[in-house]
CSV table of N, CA, C and O in Angstrom, one decimal:
chain,number,residue,atom,x,y,z
A,1,GLN,N,57.0,112.4,144.4
A,1,GLN,CA,58.4,112.3,144.2
A,1,GLN,C,58.7,112.5,142.7
A,1,GLN,O,58.1,111.9,141.8
A,2,VAL,N,59.6,113.4,142.4
A,2,VAL,CA,59.9,113.7,141.0
A,2,VAL,C,61.1,112.9,140.6
A,2,VAL,O,62.1,112.9,141.3
A,3,GLN,N,61.1,112.3,139.4
A,3,GLN,CA,62.2,111.6,138.9
A,3,GLN,C,62.4,112.1,137.4
A,3,GLN,O,61.4,112.3,136.7
A,4,LEU,N,63.6,112.4,137.1
A,4,LEU,CA,63.9,112.9,135.7
A,4,LEU,C,64.9,111.9,135.1
A,4,LEU,O,65.9,111.5,135.6
A,5,VAL,N,64.6,111.5,133.8
A,5,VAL,CA,65.4,110.6,133.1
A,5,VAL,C,65.7,111.2,131.7
A,5,VAL,O,64.8,111.4,130.9
A,6,GLU,N,67.0,111.4,131.5
A,6,GLU,CA,67.5,111.9,130.2
A,6,GLU,C,67.8,110.8,129.3
A,6,GLU,O,68.1,109.7,129.6
A,7,SER,N,67.7,111.1,128.0
A,7,SER,CA,68.0,110.2,126.9
A,7,SER,C,68.4,111.0,125.7
A,7,SER,O,68.2,112.2,125.6
A,8,GLY,N,69.1,110.3,124.7
A,8,GLY,CA,69.4,111.0,123.5
A,8,GLY,C,70.9,111.3,123.3
A,8,GLY,O,71.3,111.8,122.2
A,9,GLY,N,71.7,111.2,124.3
A,9,GLY,CA,73.1,111.5,124.2
A,9,GLY,C,73.8,110.5,123.3
A,9,GLY,O,73.3,109.5,122.9
A,10,GLY,N,75.1,110.8,123.0
A,10,GLY,CA,75.8,109.9,122.1
A,10,GLY,C,77.1,110.5,121.6
A,10,GLY,O,77.5,111.7,122.0
A,11,LEU,N,77.8,109.8,120.7
A,11,LEU,CA,79.0,110.3,120.1
A,11,LEU,C,78.7,110.7,118.7
A,11,LEU,O,78.1,109.9,117.9
A,12,VAL,N,79.0,112.0,118.4
A,12,VAL,CA,78.7,112.5,117.0
A,12,VAL,C,79.9,113.3,116.5
A,12,VAL,O,80.8,113.5,117.3
A,13,GLN,N,79.9,113.7,115.3
A,13,GLN,CA,80.9,114.5,114.7
A,13,GLN,C,80.5,115.9,114.7
A,13,GLN,O,79.3,116.3,114.8
A,14,ALA,N,81.5,116.8,114.7
A,14,ALA,CA,81.3,118.2,114.6
A,14,ALA,C,80.3,118.5,113.4
A,14,ALA,O,80.5,118.0,112.3
A,15,GLY,N,79.3,119.4,113.7
A,15,GLY,CA,78.4,119.8,112.7
A,15,GLY,C,77.1,118.9,112.7
A,15,GLY,O,76.1,119.3,112.1
A,16,ASP,N,77.1,117.8,113.4
A,16,ASP,CA,75.9,117.0,113.5
A,16,ASP,C,74.9,117.5,114.5
A,16,ASP,O,75.2,118.5,115.2
A,17,SER,N,73.8,116.9,114.6
A,17,SER,CA,72.7,117.3,115.5
A,17,SER,C,72.3,116.1,116.4
A,17,SER,O,72.5,114.9,116.1
A,18,LEU,N,71.8,116.5,117.6
A,18,LEU,CA,71.3,115.5,118.5
A,18,LEU,C,70.1,116.2,119.2
A,18,LEU,O,70.0,117.4,119.3
A,19,ARG,N,69.1,115.3,119.6
A,19,ARG,CA,68.0,115.8,120.4
A,19,ARG,C,68.0,115.1,121.7
A,19,ARG,O,67.9,113.8,121.8
A,20,LEU,N,68.2,115.8,122.8
A,20,LEU,CA,68.1,115.2,124.1
A,20,LEU,C,66.7,115.3,124.6
A,20,LEU,O,66.0,116.3,124.3
A,21,SER,N,66.2,114.3,125.4
A,21,SER,CA,64.9,114.3,125.9
A,21,SER,C,65.0,114.1,127.4
A,21,SER,O,65.9,113.4,127.9
A,22,CYS,N,64.1,114.6,128.2
A,22,CYS,CA,64.0,114.4,129.6
A,22,CYS,C,62.6,114.1,130.0
A,22,CYS,O,61.7,114.9,129.8
A,23,ALA,N,62.3,112.9,130.5
A,23,ALA,CA,61.0,112.4,130.9
A,23,ALA,C,60.9,112.6,132.4
A,23,ALA,O,61.7,112.1,133.1
A,24,ALA,N,59.8,113.3,132.8
A,24,ALA,CA,59.6,113.6,134.2
A,24,ALA,C,58.4,112.8,134.8
A,24,ALA,O,57.4,112.7,134.1
A,25,SER,N,58.6,112.3,136.0
A,25,SER,CA,57.5,111.7,136.7
A,25,SER,C,56.9,112.7,137.6
A,25,SER,O,57.5,113.8,137.9
A,26,GLY,N,55.7,112.5,138.1
A,26,GLY,CA,55.1,113.4,139.1
A,26,GLY,C,54.1,114.3,138.5
A,26,GLY,O,54.1,114.5,137.3
A,27,ARG,N,53.3,114.9,139.3
A,27,ARG,CA,52.2,115.8,138.8
A,27,ARG,C,52.6,117.2,138.7
A,27,ARG,O,51.8,118.0,138.2
A,28,THR,N,53.8,117.6,139.0
A,28,THR,CA,54.1,119.0,139.0
A,28,THR,C,54.8,119.5,137.8
A,28,THR,O,55.1,120.7,137.6
A,29,PHE,N,55.1,118.6,136.8
A,29,PHE,CA,55.8,119.0,135.6
A,29,PHE,C,55.2,120.2,134.9
A,29,PHE,O,55.9,121.2,134.6
A,30,SER,N,53.9,120.2,134.7
A,30,SER,CA,53.3,121.2,133.8
A,30,SER,C,53.3,122.6,134.5
A,30,SER,O,52.9,123.6,133.8
A,31,SER,N,53.6,122.6,135.8
A,31,SER,CA,53.6,123.9,136.5
A,31,SER,C,55.0,124.3,136.9
A,31,SER,O,55.2,125.2,137.7
A,32,SER,N,56.0,123.6,136.3
A,32,SER,CA,57.4,123.8,136.7
A,32,SER,C,58.3,124.3,135.6
A,32,SER,O,58.1,123.8,134.5
A,33,ALA,N,59.2,125.2,135.9
A,33,ALA,CA,60.2,125.6,134.9
A,33,ALA,C,61.2,124.4,134.9
A,33,ALA,O,61.5,123.7,135.9
A,34,MET,N,61.8,124.3,133.7
A,34,MET,CA,62.8,123.2,133.5
A,34,MET,C,64.1,123.8,132.9
A,34,MET,O,64.0,124.9,132.3
A,35,GLY,N,65.1,123.1,133.1
A,35,GLY,CA,66.4,123.6,132.6
A,35,GLY,C,67.3,122.5,132.1
A,35,GLY,O,67.1,121.3,132.6
A,36,TRP,N,68.2,122.8,131.3
A,36,TRP,CA,69.3,121.9,130.9
A,36,TRP,C,70.6,122.6,131.3
A,36,TRP,O,70.8,123.7,131.0
A,37,PHE,N,71.5,121.8,131.9
A,37,PHE,CA,72.8,122.2,132.3
A,37,PHE,C,73.8,121.2,131.7
A,37,PHE,O,73.4,120.1,131.3
A,38,ARG,N,75.1,121.6,131.7
A,38,ARG,CA,76.1,120.6,131.3
A,38,ARG,C,77.3,120.8,132.1
A,38,ARG,O,77.6,121.9,132.7
A,39,GLN,N,78.1,119.7,132.2
A,39,GLN,CA,79.4,119.8,132.9
A,39,GLN,C,80.4,119.0,132.2
A,39,GLN,O,80.3,117.8,131.9
A,40,ALA,N,81.5,119.7,131.8
A,40,ALA,CA,82.6,119.1,131.1
A,40,ALA,C,83.6,118.7,132.1
A,40,ALA,O,83.7,119.2,133.2
A,41,PRO,N,84.5,117.7,131.8
A,41,PRO,CA,85.5,117.3,132.8
A,41,PRO,C,86.4,118.5,133.3
A,41,PRO,O,86.9,119.3,132.5
A,42,GLY,N,86.5,118.6,134.6
A,42,GLY,CA,87.3,119.6,135.1
A,42,GLY,C,86.7,121.0,135.2
A,42,GLY,O,87.3,122.0,135.6
A,43,LYS,N,85.4,121.1,134.8
A,43,LYS,CA,84.7,122.4,134.8
A,43,LYS,C,83.5,122.3,135.6
A,43,LYS,O,83.0,121.3,136.0
A,44,GLU,N,83.0,123.5,136.0
A,44,GLU,CA,81.8,123.6,136.8
A,44,GLU,C,80.6,123.4,135.9
A,44,GLU,O,80.6,123.6,134.7
A,45,ARG,N,79.5,123.0,136.6
A,45,ARG,CA,78.2,122.8,135.8
A,45,ARG,C,77.8,124.2,135.4
A,45,ARG,O,77.8,125.1,136.1
A,46,GLU,N,77.3,124.2,134.1
A,46,GLU,CA,76.9,125.5,133.5
A,46,GLU,C,75.5,125.4,132.9
A,46,GLU,O,75.1,124.4,132.4
A,47,PHE,N,74.8,126.5,133.0
A,47,PHE,CA,73.5,126.6,132.4
A,47,PHE,C,73.6,126.6,130.9
A,47,PHE,O,74.4,127.2,130.3
A,48,VAL,N,72.7,125.8,130.3
A,48,VAL,CA,72.6,125.7,128.8
A,48,VAL,C,71.3,126.4,128.3
A,48,VAL,O,71.3,127.2,127.4
A,49,ALA,N,70.2,126.0,128.9
A,49,ALA,CA,68.9,126.5,128.4
A,49,ALA,C,67.8,126.3,129.5
A,49,ALA,O,67.9,125.3,130.3
A,50,GLY,N,66.8,127.1,129.5
A,50,GLY,CA,65.7,127.0,130.4
A,50,GLY,C,64.4,127.4,129.8
A,50,GLY,O,64.4,128.1,128.7
A,51,ILE,N,63.3,126.9,130.3
A,51,ILE,CA,62.0,127.1,129.8
A,51,ILE,C,61.0,127.2,130.9
A,51,ILE,O,61.0,126.5,131.9
A,52,SER,N,60.1,128.2,130.7
A,52,SER,CA,59.1,128.4,131.8
A,52,SER,C,58.0,127.3,131.7
A,52,SER,O,58.0,126.5,130.8
A,53,TRP,N,57.2,127.3,132.7
A,53,TRP,CA,56.2,126.3,132.9
A,53,TRP,C,55.3,126.1,131.6
A,53,TRP,O,54.9,125.0,131.2
A,54,SER,N,55.0,127.2,131.0
A,54,SER,CA,54.1,127.2,129.8
A,54,SER,C,54.8,126.9,128.5
A,54,SER,O,54.2,126.6,127.5
A,55,GLY,N,56.1,127.2,128.5
A,55,GLY,CA,56.9,127.1,127.3
A,55,GLY,C,57.0,128.4,126.5
A,55,GLY,O,57.7,128.4,125.5
A,56,VAL,N,56.3,129.4,127.0
A,56,VAL,CA,56.3,130.7,126.3
A,56,VAL,C,57.6,131.4,126.4
A,56,VAL,O,58.1,132.0,125.4
A,57,THR,N,58.3,131.3,127.5
A,57,THR,CA,59.5,131.9,127.8
A,57,THR,C,60.7,130.9,127.8
A,57,THR,O,60.6,129.9,128.5
A,58,THR,N,61.7,131.2,127.0
A,58,THR,CA,62.9,130.4,127.0
A,58,THR,C,64.2,131.3,127.2
A,58,THR,O,64.1,132.5,127.0
A,59,SER,N,65.2,130.6,127.6
A,59,SER,CA,66.5,131.3,127.8
A,59,SER,C,67.6,130.4,127.3
A,59,SER,O,67.6,129.2,127.7
A,60,HIS,N,68.6,130.9,126.6
A,60,HIS,CA,69.7,130.0,126.2
A,60,HIS,C,71.0,130.7,126.5
A,60,HIS,O,71.1,132.0,126.3
A,61,ALA,N,72.0,130.0,126.9
A,61,ALA,CA,73.3,130.5,127.1
A,61,ALA,C,73.9,131.1,125.8
A,61,ALA,O,73.6,130.6,124.7
A,62,ASP,N,74.7,132.1,125.9
A,62,ASP,CA,75.3,132.7,124.7
A,62,ASP,C,76.0,131.7,123.9
A,62,ASP,O,76.0,131.8,122.6
A,63,SER,N,76.7,130.8,124.5
A,63,SER,CA,77.5,129.8,123.8
A,63,SER,C,76.7,128.9,122.9
A,63,SER,O,77.3,128.2,122.0
A,64,VAL,N,75.4,128.8,123.1
A,64,VAL,CA,74.6,127.9,122.3
A,64,VAL,C,73.5,128.6,121.6
A,64,VAL,O,72.7,127.9,120.8
A,65,LYS,N,73.3,129.9,121.7
A,65,LYS,CA,72.3,130.6,121.0
A,65,LYS,C,72.4,130.4,119.5
A,65,LYS,O,73.5,130.5,119.0
A,66,GLY,N,71.3,130.2,118.9
A,66,GLY,CA,71.3,130.0,117.4
A,66,GLY,C,71.6,128.5,117.0
A,66,GLY,O,71.4,128.2,115.9
A,67,ARG,N,72.0,127.7,118.0
A,67,ARG,CA,72.3,126.3,117.7
A,67,ARG,C,71.5,125.4,118.5
A,67,ARG,O,71.1,124.3,117.9
A,68,PHE,N,71.2,125.7,119.7
A,68,PHE,CA,70.4,124.8,120.6
A,68,PHE,C,69.0,125.5,120.8
A,68,PHE,O,68.9,126.7,120.8
A,69,SER,N,68.0,124.6,121.0
A,69,SER,CA,66.7,125.1,121.3
A,69,SER,C,66.0,124.2,122.3
A,69,SER,O,65.9,123.0,122.1
A,70,ILE,N,65.4,124.8,123.3
A,70,ILE,CA,64.7,124.0,124.3
A,70,ILE,C,63.2,124.1,124.1
A,70,ILE,O,62.7,125.2,123.7
A,71,PHE,N,62.5,123.0,124.2
A,71,PHE,CA,61.1,123.1,124.1
A,71,PHE,C,60.5,122.0,125.0
A,71,PHE,O,61.2,121.0,125.3
A,72,ARG,N,59.2,122.1,125.2
A,72,ARG,CA,58.6,121.1,126.1
A,72,ARG,C,57.2,120.6,125.6
A,72,ARG,O,56.6,121.3,124.8
A,73,GLU,N,56.9,119.4,126.1
A,73,GLU,CA,55.6,118.9,125.7
A,73,GLU,C,54.9,118.5,127.1
A,73,GLU,O,55.1,117.4,127.6
A,74,ASN,N,54.1,119.4,127.6
A,74,ASN,CA,53.5,119.2,128.9
A,74,ASN,C,52.6,118.0,128.9
A,74,ASN,O,52.5,117.3,130.0
A,75,ALA,N,51.9,117.7,127.8
A,75,ALA,CA,51.0,116.5,127.8
A,75,ALA,C,51.8,115.2,127.9
A,75,ALA,O,51.2,114.2,128.3
A,76,LYS,N,53.1,115.3,127.6
A,76,LYS,CA,53.9,114.1,127.7
A,76,LYS,C,54.9,114.1,128.9
A,76,LYS,O,55.8,113.3,129.0
A,77,ASN,N,54.8,115.2,129.7
A,77,ASN,CA,55.8,115.4,130.8
A,77,ASN,C,57.2,115.3,130.3
A,77,ASN,O,58.1,114.6,130.9
A,78,THR,N,57.5,115.9,129.2
A,78,THR,CA,58.8,115.8,128.6
A,78,THR,C,59.3,117.2,128.1
A,78,THR,O,58.6,118.0,127.7
A,79,VAL,N,60.6,117.4,128.3
A,79,VAL,CA,61.3,118.5,127.8
A,79,VAL,C,62.5,118.1,126.9
A,79,VAL,O,63.1,117.0,127.2
A,80,HIS,N,62.7,118.8,125.9
A,80,HIS,CA,63.7,118.4,124.9
A,80,HIS,C,64.8,119.5,124.8
A,80,HIS,O,64.5,120.7,125.0
A,81,LEU,N,65.9,119.1,124.3
A,81,LEU,CA,67.0,120.1,123.9
A,81,LEU,C,67.5,119.7,122.5
A,81,LEU,O,68.1,118.7,122.4
A,82,GLN,N,67.1,120.5,121.5
A,82,GLN,CA,67.5,120.2,120.1
A,82,GLN,C,68.9,120.9,120.0
A,82,GLN,O,69.0,122.1,120.2
A,83,MET,N,69.9,120.1,119.6
A,83,MET,CA,71.2,120.6,119.5
A,83,MET,C,71.7,120.5,118.0
A,83,MET,O,71.8,119.3,117.5
A,84,ASN,N,71.9,121.6,117.4
A,84,ASN,CA,72.4,121.6,116.0
A,84,ASN,C,73.8,122.1,115.9
A,84,ASN,O,74.2,122.9,116.8
A,85,ASP,N,74.5,121.8,114.8
A,85,ASP,CA,75.8,122.3,114.6
A,85,ASP,C,76.7,122.1,115.8
A,85,ASP,O,77.3,123.1,116.3
A,86,LEU,N,76.7,120.9,116.3
A,86,LEU,CA,77.5,120.6,117.5
A,86,LEU,C,79.0,120.8,117.3
A,86,LEU,O,79.5,120.6,116.2
A,87,LYS,N,79.6,121.3,118.3
A,87,LYS,CA,81.1,121.6,118.3
A,87,LYS,C,81.8,120.7,119.4
A,87,LYS,O,81.1,120.3,120.4
A,88,PRO,N,83.1,120.5,119.2
A,88,PRO,CA,83.8,119.7,120.2
A,88,PRO,C,83.7,120.3,121.6
A,88,PRO,O,83.6,119.5,122.6
A,89,GLU,N,83.6,121.6,121.7
A,89,GLU,CA,83.4,122.2,123.0
A,89,GLU,C,82.1,122.0,123.7
A,89,GLU,O,81.8,122.4,124.8
A,90,ASP,N,81.1,121.4,122.9
A,90,ASP,CA,79.8,121.0,123.5
A,90,ASP,C,79.9,119.7,124.3
A,90,ASP,O,78.9,119.3,124.9
A,91,THR,N,81.1,119.0,124.2
A,91,THR,CA,81.2,117.8,124.8
A,91,THR,C,81.1,117.9,126.4
A,91,THR,O,81.8,118.7,127.0
A,92,ALA,N,80.2,117.2,126.9
A,92,ALA,CA,79.9,117.3,128.4
A,92,ALA,C,78.8,116.2,128.7
A,92,ALA,O,78.2,115.6,127.9
A,93,ILE,N,78.6,116.1,130.0
A,93,ILE,CA,77.4,115.4,130.5
A,93,ILE,C,76.3,116.5,130.6
A,93,ILE,O,76.5,117.5,131.2
A,94,TYR,N,75.2,116.1,130.0
A,94,TYR,CA,74.0,117.1,130.0
A,94,TYR,C,73.0,116.6,131.0
A,94,TYR,O,72.6,115.4,131.0
A,95,TYR,N,72.6,117.5,131.9
A,95,TYR,CA,71.6,117.2,132.9
A,95,TYR,C,70.3,118.0,132.7
A,95,TYR,O,70.3,119.2,132.4
A,96,CYS,N,69.2,117.3,133.0
A,96,CYS,CA,67.9,117.9,133.0
A,96,CYS,C,67.6,118.3,134.5
A,96,CYS,O,68.0,117.6,135.4
A,97,ALA,N,66.9,119.4,134.7
A,97,ALA,CA,66.6,119.9,136.0
A,97,ALA,C,65.2,120.5,136.1
A,97,ALA,O,64.8,121.1,135.1
A,98,GLN,N,64.6,120.3,137.2
A,98,GLN,CA,63.2,120.9,137.4
A,98,GLN,C,63.2,121.7,138.7
A,98,GLN,O,63.8,121.4,139.7
A,99,ARG,N,62.5,122.9,138.6
A,99,ARG,CA,62.5,123.7,139.9
A,99,ARG,C,61.0,123.9,140.3
A,99,ARG,O,60.1,123.9,139.4
A,100,ASP,N,60.8,124.1,141.6
A,100,ASP,CA,59.5,124.3,142.1
A,100,ASP,C,59.1,125.7,141.9
A,100,ASP,O,58.8,126.4,142.9
A,101,SER,N,59.1,126.2,140.7
A,101,SER,CA,58.7,127.5,140.3
A,101,SER,C,58.3,127.5,138.9
A,101,SER,O,58.8,126.7,138.1
A,102,ARG,N,57.5,128.5,138.5
A,102,ARG,CA,57.1,128.6,137.1
A,102,ARG,C,58.1,129.3,136.2
A,102,ARG,O,58.1,129.3,135.0
A,103,ALA,N,59.0,130.1,136.9
A,103,ALA,CA,59.9,130.9,136.2
A,103,ALA,C,61.3,130.3,136.0
A,103,ALA,O,61.8,129.5,136.8
A,104,ILE,N,61.9,130.7,134.9
A,104,ILE,CA,63.3,130.2,134.6
A,104,ILE,C,64.3,130.7,135.5
A,104,ILE,O,64.2,131.8,136.0
A,105,SER,N,65.3,129.9,135.8
A,105,SER,CA,66.5,130.4,136.5
A,105,SER,C,67.7,129.8,135.8
A,105,SER,O,67.7,128.7,135.2
A,106,ILE,N,68.8,130.6,135.8
A,106,ILE,CA,70.0,130.2,135.2
A,106,ILE,C,71.0,129.6,136.2
A,106,ILE,O,72.1,129.2,135.9
A,107,VAL,N,70.5,129.6,137.5
A,107,VAL,CA,71.3,129.2,138.6
A,107,VAL,C,71.0,127.8,139.0
A,107,VAL,O,69.9,127.5,139.4
A,108,ALA,N,72.0,126.9,139.0
A,108,ALA,CA,71.8,125.5,139.2
A,108,ALA,C,71.2,125.3,140.6
A,108,ALA,O,70.4,124.4,140.8
A,109,LEU,N,71.7,126.1,141.6
A,109,LEU,CA,71.2,125.9,143.0
A,109,LEU,C,69.7,126.1,143.2
A,109,LEU,O,69.1,125.7,144.2
A,110,GLU,N,69.1,126.8,142.2
A,110,GLU,CA,67.7,127.1,142.3
A,110,GLU,C,66.8,126.0,141.7
A,110,GLU,O,65.6,126.2,141.7
A,111,TYR,N,67.4,124.9,141.3
A,111,TYR,CA,66.7,123.8,140.8
A,111,TYR,C,66.6,122.7,141.9
A,111,TYR,O,67.6,122.5,142.6
A,112,ASP,N,65.5,122.1,141.9
A,112,ASP,CA,65.2,121.2,143.1
A,112,ASP,C,65.4,119.7,142.7
A,112,ASP,O,65.6,118.9,143.6
A,113,TYR,N,65.3,119.4,141.5
A,113,TYR,CA,65.4,118.0,141.1
A,113,TYR,C,66.3,117.9,139.9
A,113,TYR,O,66.3,118.7,139.0
A,114,TRP,N,67.1,116.8,139.8
A,114,TRP,CA,68.1,116.6,138.8
A,114,TRP,C,68.0,115.1,138.3
A,114,TRP,O,67.7,114.2,139.0
A,115,GLY,N,68.3,115.0,137.0
A,115,GLY,CA,68.4,113.7,136.4
A,115,GLY,C,69.8,113.2,136.6
A,115,GLY,O,70.7,113.9,137.1
A,116,GLN,N,70.1,112.0,136.1
A,116,GLN,CA,71.4,111.4,136.2
A,116,GLN,C,72.4,111.9,135.2
A,116,GLN,O,73.6,111.7,135.3
A,117,GLY,N,71.9,112.5,134.1
A,117,GLY,CA,72.8,113.0,133.1
A,117,GLY,C,72.9,112.0,131.9
A,117,GLY,O,72.8,110.8,132.0
A,118,THR,N,73.2,112.6,130.7
A,118,THR,CA,73.5,111.8,129.5
A,118,THR,C,74.7,112.4,128.9
A,118,THR,O,74.9,113.6,128.8
A,119,GLN,N,75.6,111.6,128.4
A,119,GLN,CA,76.9,112.0,127.8
A,119,GLN,C,76.7,112.4,126.4
A,119,GLN,O,76.1,111.7,125.6
A,120,VAL,N,77.3,113.6,126.1
A,120,VAL,CA,77.3,114.0,124.7
A,120,VAL,C,78.8,114.2,124.4
A,120,VAL,O,79.5,115.0,125.0
A,121,THR,N,79.3,113.5,123.3
A,121,THR,CA,80.7,113.7,122.9
A,121,THR,C,80.7,114.1,121.4
A,121,THR,O,80.1,113.4,120.6
A,122,VAL,N,81.4,115.2,121.1
A,122,VAL,CA,81.5,115.7,119.8
A,122,VAL,C,82.9,115.6,119.3
A,122,VAL,O,83.8,116.2,119.9
A,123,SER,N,83.2,114.8,118.3
A,123,SER,CA,84.5,114.7,117.8
A,123,SER,C,84.8,115.7,116.7
A,123,SER,O,83.8,116.0,115.9
A,124,SER,N,86.0,116.1,116.5
A,124,SER,CA,86.4,117.1,115.5
A,124,SER,C,86.7,116.4,114.2
A,124,SER,O,86.9,115.2,114.1
């Protein structure tokens, strides 16, 4: 059974940085692609960043390129999302997700396991 637990969210000001972490249980983490998604009030869940099983390949949404960076530590069953230069439009609940595949997907439906989410609020 896979369980994902996010941490690191909070209330920050525009221009600040946050690092989100997602701790995964289970033996499949090191062979699974991981992703971060977010959902703002009244909006659909959207892809933020993804990383392949090895960490060699990453993908970031255009809206966060150059500001956010996903990376993973397979020895610790953890994936992180480093968020710099935060903007008010980054305010959302951020979800960690794992899929039963080594390859990245930007499609939420292609992920098999989800965390409960962590709130990120950016004030102007």
